[in-house]
Amino acid sequence: MKFQCNRQKLNKAVENLQRVTASKTTIPALEGILLRAEKNKLTLCGYDLDIGITTSIDANIKTEGSVVVPAKLFSDIIKRMPEDIISVETDEKLIIYISGGKAEYKIIGMSAEEYPELPAVASSEKISIDGKTLKSMIRQTMYAVSDKDENPTQKGSLFEIANGTFRIVSVDGYRLAVRTEKTDFDGEKSIIVPRKSLQEIINLISDDVENVTVRAGGRHLTMLIGDYTIITRLIEGEFMNYKATIPSAFSTEAVINTRMFSDTIERMSLLLTDRIKTPIKCCFENNTVTTSCNTSKGEATDEFEANITGSYVEIGLDNKYILDALKFAETDEVKIKMNGSLKPIVILPSDGDNFIFLVMPVRLRNG
């Protein structure tokens, strides 16, 4: 195999693929990136048996062929080569020669035959989603994906399509995040996408990606994102009945400035540490939100104005959970709905309902 290509394009592709190469595996080839040179294209693949990414870049192919290169070493070399055009060549012993300007490297590769094939997704149905919209939907819900092992189905986000509506749902037992958009797809789909794959999807959707094409099979999902194709194993199992956790009626409603609420929670959080888990007390009454925190480090109080209707509520909130919800609301104002001190609070945009965030309260000591 022998080819020449642009260093910046190769470097970008290798950096994106290196993230999904395996670090500890019984298949050494998966610690590398598969290079395949043919028909004036260099195709690259990174894979760890759960998620794989492939892409192609233009190249001047002198001799067609394939090889597996050690991912980190190859990435470090390409990143530091002094010239914009680099040459890569392999011999019959799988020695890889890399040169650019006066810099030359000789490293050991592996046979492409040792590299596992990516699974195929048998689905004729294609779903097209606006790239920026999909990125926003994942960003606004991924924070609520569980990092615990008790329930595997909560370690990813539910992609649910039905009746012309596309929802992404995440839950970890203490909070829930739902993001909704309309879709032209008239079928029904329900799959669970792992957290790592969600992060890679976000990483690959750049500003110039207009549409993402999705194909979902029984066990795997593929997405065409610009010049990249990502394939991921899906999480098997039944996602929780999240709709049953969202109350249909509320006794108290508050329209709140998102920044004001975030700032006051952060001020209360100065008295908290990883060891001190005291909840922050929030009181909603007379168009005023009063917050307070009492720990072994000291006491703090604060308040700000809000538009509040309904019954008085005194509720304890975990500072991290409420800050996450406010951060990913990404709106100037939010609507908070409540049913007393022991029921979950529901956070919505002040106008509309394209996202729903639910946060469980923490019982106050005097409650």
Steps between C-alpha positions, in 0.01 A plus 500: 500500500624848416322836501538874548241727663440831674631489856224717653220285353669180613567642845136599548375157393749315721416714805128425460558127457756466776231572761321173421801270477521242777750556782485162672398210279585141415502604131816711455389628157216694667760721669582629154332674206435311179627679188376386159635670185309452177360703207650836606338472842647417838238338723562492874322302772509501881304238697479357852226235440234734646542806281675551167569806283606500135590784266680562171731777382646580158844352443746439218509121502822365355441138605172366639501304824411502869667493840419558867704783657546551877245773569669726755848480351372561147293795622795654684723464193249649253427789736866601515611449139652822360348494149141525371545197271610171655581161352414163652632169371503140624716205404433126498604476868236762599760762582342844453715783363369851566672806355438872459771747409818374665317319782478122466358227719501123482243322721354151524148434369263204510319305233157632398379139507523511881255792516138393576229596252247758610147363535246571227166666576217332313247781467353660190344784703691827503430781741633847416559743787632856494855485636480801732165383635629152577809640671284729713263217594785276614675780689185593689429145617832316533574658839228280653643170371590273790862409574396218736496130407176401673278555195678465163210658308558827686864519379380642170229721353173379354440607138124477455313581179120474480214700348733746327685582823864429580600487867829443676460392863759452775445391861721401793251440781532854644426710193345477158567695180273492194559695178237500223496600133276433201614254233395414145559130568158335522613169650569398859837434661616446857871440567748572781831660397798469741651808661841463331334488160294810581819689580662393173193608304527846658873513423445417132214743434687813396337829398508406131306172547148577375336158524570172677372178346403227745441128447393289797513121508422255777835525679690779326452857380688681224518874442643678199642827635675703230798295384473262796294187557451393859367158598412415857371204690164579659407432861255213521212498746185694577532868586302617802149639455620858530161651415353360821753701706392839362207648701200622304387768749682737735419712806775760448655663196790746479645681199864566587801672346737211432819694572368640829405153624833351390697780665324467833541120503872544426530747789339247735730229361807677638416333833484154343771246417509144369489391864226743605180410311252728678206598277431861416163618636288694251181679604252622239254762629370853427688534172830435680734201495702477822795262519701394802772254593624394845808278528796446732683767297239769572164643392380694196174651374399676181185595311377630168169596339292263285146470369344242733143370506344235721588356840807573714777243448806428711718243328853360526707469181832338417719786376664304216174359365319833492803681353529242221134541412525880493821492296360275229167682484684752279218756537488836676194398701363166620167391638521290816199293606465334840272292721629560851832418662528127430394478136737556206527846351447536126694757298368619163578787264298807591329468162432158348603152608781385272692392810389360834748459786398325820703516823426300813502700826713424805320471834584791728598424860206693639264338246 
